[in-house]
Amino acid sequence: MLPIGHKTMLTLASLTGFMTIGTLVYMLVAPPASLHRTRDGVAYFTPPVINPVDGKALNVARLAAYYKGNVAAGRYAVEKRPVATGGRH
C-alpha cells in the first residue's frame, strides 16, 4: 500500500497528463479562431507592422499578398523609399 503522499503525487501527475493530452487533442480537432490563417498564410489576428521608412502602420495581409505577386492587393501596400536630395536613385 502506498503512503498518502505517493497517492497524491500519482493522482496529480495522472491528472496533469490527461489534461495535457486532452488539450493537445482539442487543439488539433477544433483550433480556436486565433490560430486560423488566411490563404496567404497570415494569422487572422496579426497586428499591423510599422513601415521603417515613414513610420506608418502596414496591414500584414496586404503586405503578404503584394509580395506573393498580387499587385491588386493595394497600390500602397509597399511604398518606395523617398529619394534623398543629392543621393543615388
Short mmCIF file of N, CA, C and O in Angstrom, two decimals:
data_model
loop_
_atom_site.label_atom_id
_atom_site.label_comp_id
_atom_site.label_asym_id
_atom_site.label_seq_id
_atom_site.Cartn_x
_atom_site.Cartn_y
_atom_site.Cartn_z
N MET A 1 0.84 -1.17 0.00
CA MET A 1 0.00 0.00 0.00
C MET A 1 0.89 1.24 0.00
O MET A 1 1.85 1.34 0.75
N LEU A 2 0.54 2.19 -0.87
CA LEU A 2 1.32 3.41 -0.98
C LEU A 2 0.95 4.41 0.12
O LEU A 2 -0.20 4.51 0.52
N PRO A 3 1.96 5.17 0.56
CA PRO A 3 1.65 6.23 1.53
C PRO A 3 0.80 7.32 0.87
O PRO A 3 0.73 7.43 -0.35
N ILE A 4 0.16 8.13 1.67
CA ILE A 4 -0.75 9.17 1.17
C ILE A 4 -0.05 10.17 0.25
O ILE A 4 -0.63 10.64 -0.73
N GLY A 5 1.22 10.49 0.53
CA GLY A 5 1.97 11.43 -0.32
C GLY A 5 2.20 10.87 -1.71
O GLY A 5 2.09 11.59 -2.70
N HIS A 6 2.48 9.59 -1.80
CA HIS A 6 2.70 8.95 -3.11
C HIS A 6 1.39 8.89 -3.89
O HIS A 6 1.39 9.10 -5.11
N LYS A 7 0.30 8.59 -3.22
CA LYS A 7 -1.00 8.54 -3.88
C LYS A 7 -1.39 9.92 -4.42
O LYS A 7 -1.90 10.04 -5.54
N THR A 8 -1.12 10.94 -3.61
CA THR A 8 -1.46 12.29 -4.03
C THR A 8 -0.64 12.70 -5.25
O THR A 8 -1.17 13.26 -6.22
N MET A 9 0.65 12.42 -5.23
CA MET A 9 1.50 12.77 -6.37
C MET A 9 1.13 11.97 -7.61
O MET A 9 1.14 12.50 -8.72
N LEU A 10 0.79 10.70 -7.45
CA LEU A 10 0.36 9.88 -8.58
C LEU A 10 -0.93 10.43 -9.17
O LEU A 10 -1.07 10.53 -10.40
N THR A 11 -1.85 10.86 -8.34
CA THR A 11 -3.11 11.44 -8.80
C THR A 11 -2.87 12.75 -9.54
O THR A 11 -3.42 12.97 -10.62
N LEU A 12 -2.05 13.63 -8.96
CA LEU A 12 -1.76 14.90 -9.61
C LEU A 12 -1.02 14.72 -10.94
O LEU A 12 -1.31 15.39 -11.93
N ALA A 13 -0.07 13.81 -10.98
CA ALA A 13 0.68 13.55 -12.21
C ALA A 13 -0.23 12.96 -13.29
O ALA A 13 -0.16 13.35 -14.46
N SER A 14 -1.11 12.06 -12.90
CA SER A 14 -2.05 11.47 -13.85
C SER A 14 -3.02 12.51 -14.38
O SER A 14 -3.30 12.57 -15.58
N LEU A 15 -3.54 13.35 -13.49
CA LEU A 15 -4.46 14.40 -13.89
C LEU A 15 -3.80 15.39 -14.85
O LEU A 15 -4.37 15.76 -15.88
N THR A 16 -2.57 15.75 -14.55
CA THR A 16 -1.83 16.65 -15.43
C THR A 16 -1.58 16.02 -16.79
O THR A 16 -1.72 16.68 -17.83
N GLY A 17 -1.23 14.78 -16.82
CA GLY A 17 -1.00 14.07 -18.09
C GLY A 17 -2.26 13.99 -18.93
O GLY A 17 -2.23 14.24 -20.14
N PHE A 18 -3.39 13.65 -18.29
CA PHE A 18 -4.66 13.57 -19.03
C PHE A 18 -5.08 14.94 -19.55
O PHE A 18 -5.58 15.06 -20.68
N MET A 19 -4.88 15.97 -18.74
CA MET A 19 -5.24 17.32 -19.19
C MET A 19 -4.36 17.77 -20.36
O MET A 19 -4.85 18.40 -21.30
N THR A 20 -3.08 17.43 -20.33
CA THR A 20 -2.17 17.79 -21.42
C THR A 20 -2.58 17.09 -22.71
O THR A 20 -2.68 17.72 -23.77
N ILE A 21 -2.82 15.81 -22.65
CA ILE A 21 -3.22 15.05 -23.84
C ILE A 21 -4.56 15.54 -24.35
O ILE A 21 -4.76 15.72 -25.55
N GLY A 22 -5.49 15.80 -23.44
CA GLY A 22 -6.81 16.31 -23.84
C GLY A 22 -6.72 17.66 -24.52
O GLY A 22 -7.41 17.92 -25.52
N THR A 23 -5.88 18.54 -24.00
CA THR A 23 -5.71 19.86 -24.60
C THR A 23 -5.10 19.75 -25.99
O THR A 23 -5.54 20.44 -26.93
N LEU A 24 -4.10 18.91 -26.17
CA LEU A 24 -3.48 18.74 -27.49
C LEU A 24 -4.48 18.18 -28.49
O LEU A 24 -4.53 18.63 -29.65
N VAL A 25 -5.29 17.21 -28.09
CA VAL A 25 -6.30 16.64 -28.98
C VAL A 25 -7.32 17.71 -29.35
O VAL A 25 -7.72 17.86 -30.51
N TYR A 26 -7.76 18.50 -28.36
CA TYR A 26 -8.73 19.56 -28.62
C TYR A 26 -8.18 20.59 -29.60
O TYR A 26 -8.89 21.05 -30.50
N MET A 27 -6.91 20.97 -29.45
CA MET A 27 -6.30 21.95 -30.35
C MET A 27 -6.18 21.42 -31.78
O MET A 27 -6.23 22.18 -32.73
N LEU A 28 -6.01 20.12 -31.94
CA LEU A 28 -5.94 19.54 -33.27
C LEU A 28 -7.31 19.39 -33.90
O LEU A 28 -7.47 19.55 -35.10
N VAL A 29 -8.32 19.06 -33.10
CA VAL A 29 -9.67 18.82 -33.62
C VAL A 29 -10.41 20.13 -33.87
O VAL A 29 -11.03 20.31 -34.92
N ALA A 30 -10.38 21.05 -32.92
CA ALA A 30 -11.13 22.30 -33.03
C ALA A 30 -10.25 23.48 -32.59
O ALA A 30 -10.40 23.99 -31.49
N PRO A 31 -9.33 23.92 -33.45
CA PRO A 31 -8.45 25.02 -33.06
C PRO A 31 -9.24 26.32 -32.89
O PRO A 31 -10.23 26.54 -33.59
N PRO A 32 -8.81 27.18 -31.98
CA PRO A 32 -9.50 28.45 -31.79
C PRO A 32 -9.31 29.37 -33.00
O PRO A 32 -8.41 29.18 -33.82
N ALA A 33 -10.17 30.38 -33.09
CA ALA A 33 -10.15 31.29 -34.24
C ALA A 33 -8.83 32.03 -34.36
O ALA A 33 -8.42 32.41 -35.46
N SER A 34 -8.15 32.25 -33.25
CA SER A 34 -6.89 32.99 -33.31
C SER A 34 -5.79 32.22 -34.02
O SER A 34 -4.77 32.79 -34.39
N LEU A 35 -5.97 30.93 -34.23
CA LEU A 35 -4.95 30.13 -34.92
C LEU A 35 -5.26 29.93 -36.40
O LEU A 35 -4.45 29.35 -37.12
N HIS A 36 -6.40 30.41 -36.87
CA HIS A 36 -6.74 30.26 -38.28
C HIS A 36 -5.89 31.22 -39.10
O HIS A 36 -5.46 32.26 -38.63
N ARG A 37 -5.67 30.87 -40.34
CA ARG A 37 -4.83 31.67 -41.21
C ARG A 37 -5.55 31.97 -42.52
O ARG A 37 -6.42 31.24 -42.94
N THR A 38 -5.14 33.05 -43.17
CA THR A 38 -5.68 33.39 -44.47
C THR A 38 -5.01 32.51 -45.52
O THR A 38 -4.09 31.75 -45.22
N ARG A 39 -5.45 32.65 -46.76
CA ARG A 39 -4.84 31.81 -47.81
C ARG A 39 -3.39 32.19 -48.09
O ARG A 39 -2.65 31.43 -48.69
N ASP A 40 -2.99 33.38 -47.66
CA ASP A 40 -1.59 33.80 -47.83
C ASP A 40 -0.72 33.40 -46.65
O ASP A 40 0.46 33.71 -46.62
N GLY A 41 -1.30 32.73 -45.65
CA GLY A 41 -0.53 32.25 -44.51
C GLY A 41 -0.40 33.23 -43.36
O GLY A 41 0.39 33.03 -42.46
N VAL A 42 -1.21 34.29 -43.35
CA VAL A 42 -1.15 35.29 -42.28
C VAL A 42 -2.25 34.97 -41.27
O VAL A 42 -3.39 34.74 -41.64
N ALA A 43 -1.89 34.96 -40.00
CA ALA A 43 -2.89 34.70 -38.95
C ALA A 43 -3.91 35.83 -38.94
O ALA A 43 -3.60 36.99 -39.23
N TYR A 44 -5.17 35.50 -38.61
CA TYR A 44 -6.24 36.48 -38.64
C TYR A 44 -6.00 37.66 -37.69
O TYR A 44 -6.34 38.78 -38.01
N PHE A 45 -5.47 37.41 -36.53
CA PHE A 45 -5.33 38.47 -35.55
C PHE A 45 -3.90 39.02 -35.47
O PHE A 45 -3.42 39.37 -34.41
N THR A 46 -3.23 39.11 -36.61
CA THR A 46 -1.89 39.66 -36.65
C THR A 46 -1.98 41.18 -36.62
O THR A 46 -2.69 41.78 -37.42
N PRO A 47 -1.25 41.83 -35.72
CA PRO A 47 -1.30 43.29 -35.68
C PRO A 47 -0.54 43.89 -36.85
O PRO A 47 0.31 43.23 -37.46
N PRO A 48 -0.81 45.14 -37.19
CA PRO A 48 -0.07 45.78 -38.27
C PRO A 48 1.40 45.96 -37.90
O PRO A 48 1.76 45.98 -36.73
N VAL A 49 2.23 46.07 -38.92
CA VAL A 49 3.66 46.29 -38.70
C VAL A 49 3.99 47.73 -39.07
O VAL A 49 3.26 48.38 -39.81
N ILE A 50 5.10 48.22 -38.57
CA ILE A 50 5.49 49.60 -38.81
C ILE A 50 6.42 49.68 -40.01
O ILE A 50 7.40 48.93 -40.10
N ASN A 51 6.10 50.56 -40.92
CA ASN A 51 6.95 50.81 -42.08
C ASN A 51 8.17 51.60 -41.59
O ASN A 51 8.02 52.69 -41.05
N PRO A 52 9.38 51.08 -41.77
CA PRO A 52 10.56 51.79 -41.27
C PRO A 52 10.85 53.09 -41.99
O PRO A 52 11.57 53.94 -41.48
N VAL A 53 10.30 53.27 -43.19
CA VAL A 53 10.58 54.48 -43.96
C VAL A 53 9.82 55.67 -43.42
O VAL A 53 10.38 56.73 -43.15
N ASP A 54 8.48 55.50 -43.24
CA ASP A 54 7.69 56.65 -42.82
C ASP A 54 7.01 56.47 -41.47
O ASP A 54 6.36 57.38 -40.97
N GLY A 55 7.13 55.30 -40.85
CA GLY A 55 6.58 55.08 -39.52
C GLY A 55 5.10 54.78 -39.49
O GLY A 55 4.51 54.67 -38.43
N LYS A 56 4.46 54.64 -40.65
CA LYS A 56 3.03 54.33 -40.69
C LYS A 56 2.81 52.83 -40.57
O LYS A 56 3.68 52.03 -40.87
N ALA A 57 1.60 52.47 -40.14
CA ALA A 57 1.27 51.05 -39.98
C ALA A 57 0.90 50.43 -41.32
O ALA A 57 0.22 51.05 -42.14
N LEU A 58 1.37 49.20 -41.55
CA LEU A 58 1.05 48.45 -42.76
C LEU A 58 0.26 47.21 -42.37
O LEU A 58 0.58 46.53 -41.40
N ASN A 59 -0.77 46.90 -43.16
CA ASN A 59 -1.56 45.70 -42.94
C ASN A 59 -0.74 44.49 -43.43
O ASN A 59 -0.32 44.44 -44.58
N VAL A 60 -0.53 43.51 -42.57
CA VAL A 60 0.32 42.37 -42.91
C VAL A 60 -0.31 41.51 -44.00
O VAL A 60 0.39 40.98 -44.86
N ALA A 61 -1.63 41.37 -44.00
CA ALA A 61 -2.30 40.56 -45.02
C ALA A 61 -2.09 41.18 -46.41
O ALA A 61 -1.78 40.47 -47.38
N ARG A 62 -2.23 42.50 -46.52
CA ARG A 62 -1.99 43.16 -47.81
C ARG A 62 -0.53 43.07 -48.20
O ARG A 62 -0.19 42.89 -49.38
N LEU A 63 0.35 43.18 -47.24
CA LEU A 63 1.78 43.08 -47.50
C LEU A 63 2.16 41.70 -48.02
O LEU A 63 2.90 41.57 -49.00
N ALA A 64 1.60 40.65 -47.41
CA ALA A 64 1.88 39.28 -47.86
C ALA A 64 1.33 39.04 -49.25
O ALA A 64 1.99 38.43 -50.10
N ALA A 65 0.10 39.53 -49.52
CA ALA A 65 -0.48 39.37 -50.85
C ALA A 65 0.35 40.09 -51.90
O ALA A 65 0.55 39.59 -53.01
N TYR A 66 0.85 41.27 -51.57
CA TYR A 66 1.67 42.03 -52.51
C TYR A 66 2.95 41.27 -52.85
O TYR A 66 3.33 41.16 -54.01
N TYR A 67 3.62 40.74 -51.83
CA TYR A 67 4.88 40.04 -52.09
C TYR A 67 4.69 38.68 -52.73
O TYR A 67 5.62 38.14 -53.32
N LYS A 68 3.48 38.14 -52.67
CA LYS A 68 3.21 36.89 -53.37
C LYS A 68 2.86 37.13 -54.84
O LYS A 68 2.62 36.20 -55.58
N GLY A 69 2.78 38.39 -55.24
CA GLY A 69 2.55 38.71 -56.64
C GLY A 69 1.19 39.30 -56.93
O GLY A 69 0.89 39.58 -58.08
N ASN A 70 0.36 39.50 -55.92
CA ASN A 70 -0.96 40.08 -56.12
C ASN A 70 -0.85 41.60 -55.98
O ASN A 70 -1.07 42.15 -54.93
N VAL A 71 -0.51 42.25 -57.08
CA VAL A 71 -0.32 43.70 -57.05
C VAL A 71 -1.65 44.40 -56.79
O VAL A 71 -1.69 45.49 -56.24
N ALA A 72 -2.77 43.75 -57.13
CA ALA A 72 -4.08 44.34 -56.91
C ALA A 72 -4.42 44.41 -55.42
O ALA A 72 -5.43 44.97 -55.05
N ALA A 73 -3.58 43.84 -54.57
CA ALA A 73 -3.84 43.89 -53.13
C ALA A 73 -3.78 45.31 -52.62
O ALA A 73 -4.30 45.61 -51.56
N GLY A 74 -3.18 46.17 -53.33
CA GLY A 74 -3.13 47.56 -52.92
C GLY A 74 -1.93 48.25 -53.52
O GLY A 74 -0.82 47.73 -53.44
N ARG A 75 -2.17 49.40 -54.12
CA ARG A 75 -1.05 50.14 -54.70
C ARG A 75 -0.08 50.57 -53.63
O ARG A 75 1.11 50.70 -53.87
N TYR A 76 -0.57 50.82 -52.44
CA TYR A 76 0.26 51.38 -51.40
C TYR A 76 0.61 50.35 -50.32
O TYR A 76 0.92 50.71 -49.21
N ALA A 77 0.53 49.07 -50.66
CA ALA A 77 0.93 48.05 -49.68
C ALA A 77 2.40 48.23 -49.35
O ALA A 77 2.82 48.11 -48.21
N VAL A 78 3.19 48.51 -50.36
CA VAL A 78 4.62 48.77 -50.17
C VAL A 78 4.94 50.02 -50.97
O VAL A 78 4.67 50.09 -52.15
N GLU A 79 5.47 50.99 -50.31
CA GLU A 79 5.81 52.23 -50.99
C GLU A 79 7.32 52.31 -51.18
O GLU A 79 8.09 51.80 -50.38
N LYS A 80 7.71 52.98 -52.24
CA LYS A 80 9.14 53.15 -52.50
C LYS A 80 9.73 54.12 -51.48
O LYS A 80 9.06 54.98 -50.96
N ARG A 81 11.01 53.95 -51.24
CA ARG A 81 11.71 54.88 -50.36
C ARG A 81 11.81 56.23 -51.01
O ARG A 81 12.08 56.33 -52.21
N PRO A 82 11.62 57.27 -50.25
CA PRO A 82 11.81 58.59 -50.85
C PRO A 82 13.29 58.81 -51.19
O PRO A 82 14.18 58.41 -50.45
N VAL A 83 13.51 59.39 -52.32
CA VAL A 83 14.89 59.65 -52.77
C VAL A 83 15.39 60.90 -52.08
O VAL A 83 14.77 61.95 -52.13
N ALA A 84 16.51 60.78 -51.40
CA ALA A 84 17.10 61.93 -50.74
C ALA A 84 17.69 62.87 -51.78
O ALA A 84 18.19 62.44 -52.82
N THR A 85 17.62 64.12 -51.52
CA THR A 85 18.17 65.08 -52.48
C THR A 85 19.69 64.92 -52.57
O THR A 85 20.39 64.87 -51.57
N GLY A 86 20.15 64.80 -53.78
CA GLY A 86 21.58 64.65 -53.99
C GLY A 86 22.07 63.22 -53.81
O GLY A 86 23.24 62.94 -54.01
N GLY A 87 21.18 62.29 -53.45
CA GLY A 87 21.61 60.91 -53.23
C GLY A 87 21.47 60.08 -54.50
O GLY A 87 21.07 60.57 -55.55
N ARG A 88 21.83 58.83 -54.38
CA ARG A 88 21.70 57.92 -55.51
C ARG A 88 20.25 57.49 -55.66
O ARG A 88 19.51 57.43 -54.71
N HIS A 89 19.86 57.15 -56.89
CA HIS A 89 18.48 56.73 -57.15
C HIS A 89 18.35 55.24 -57.01
O HIS A 89 19.03 54.43 -57.36
#
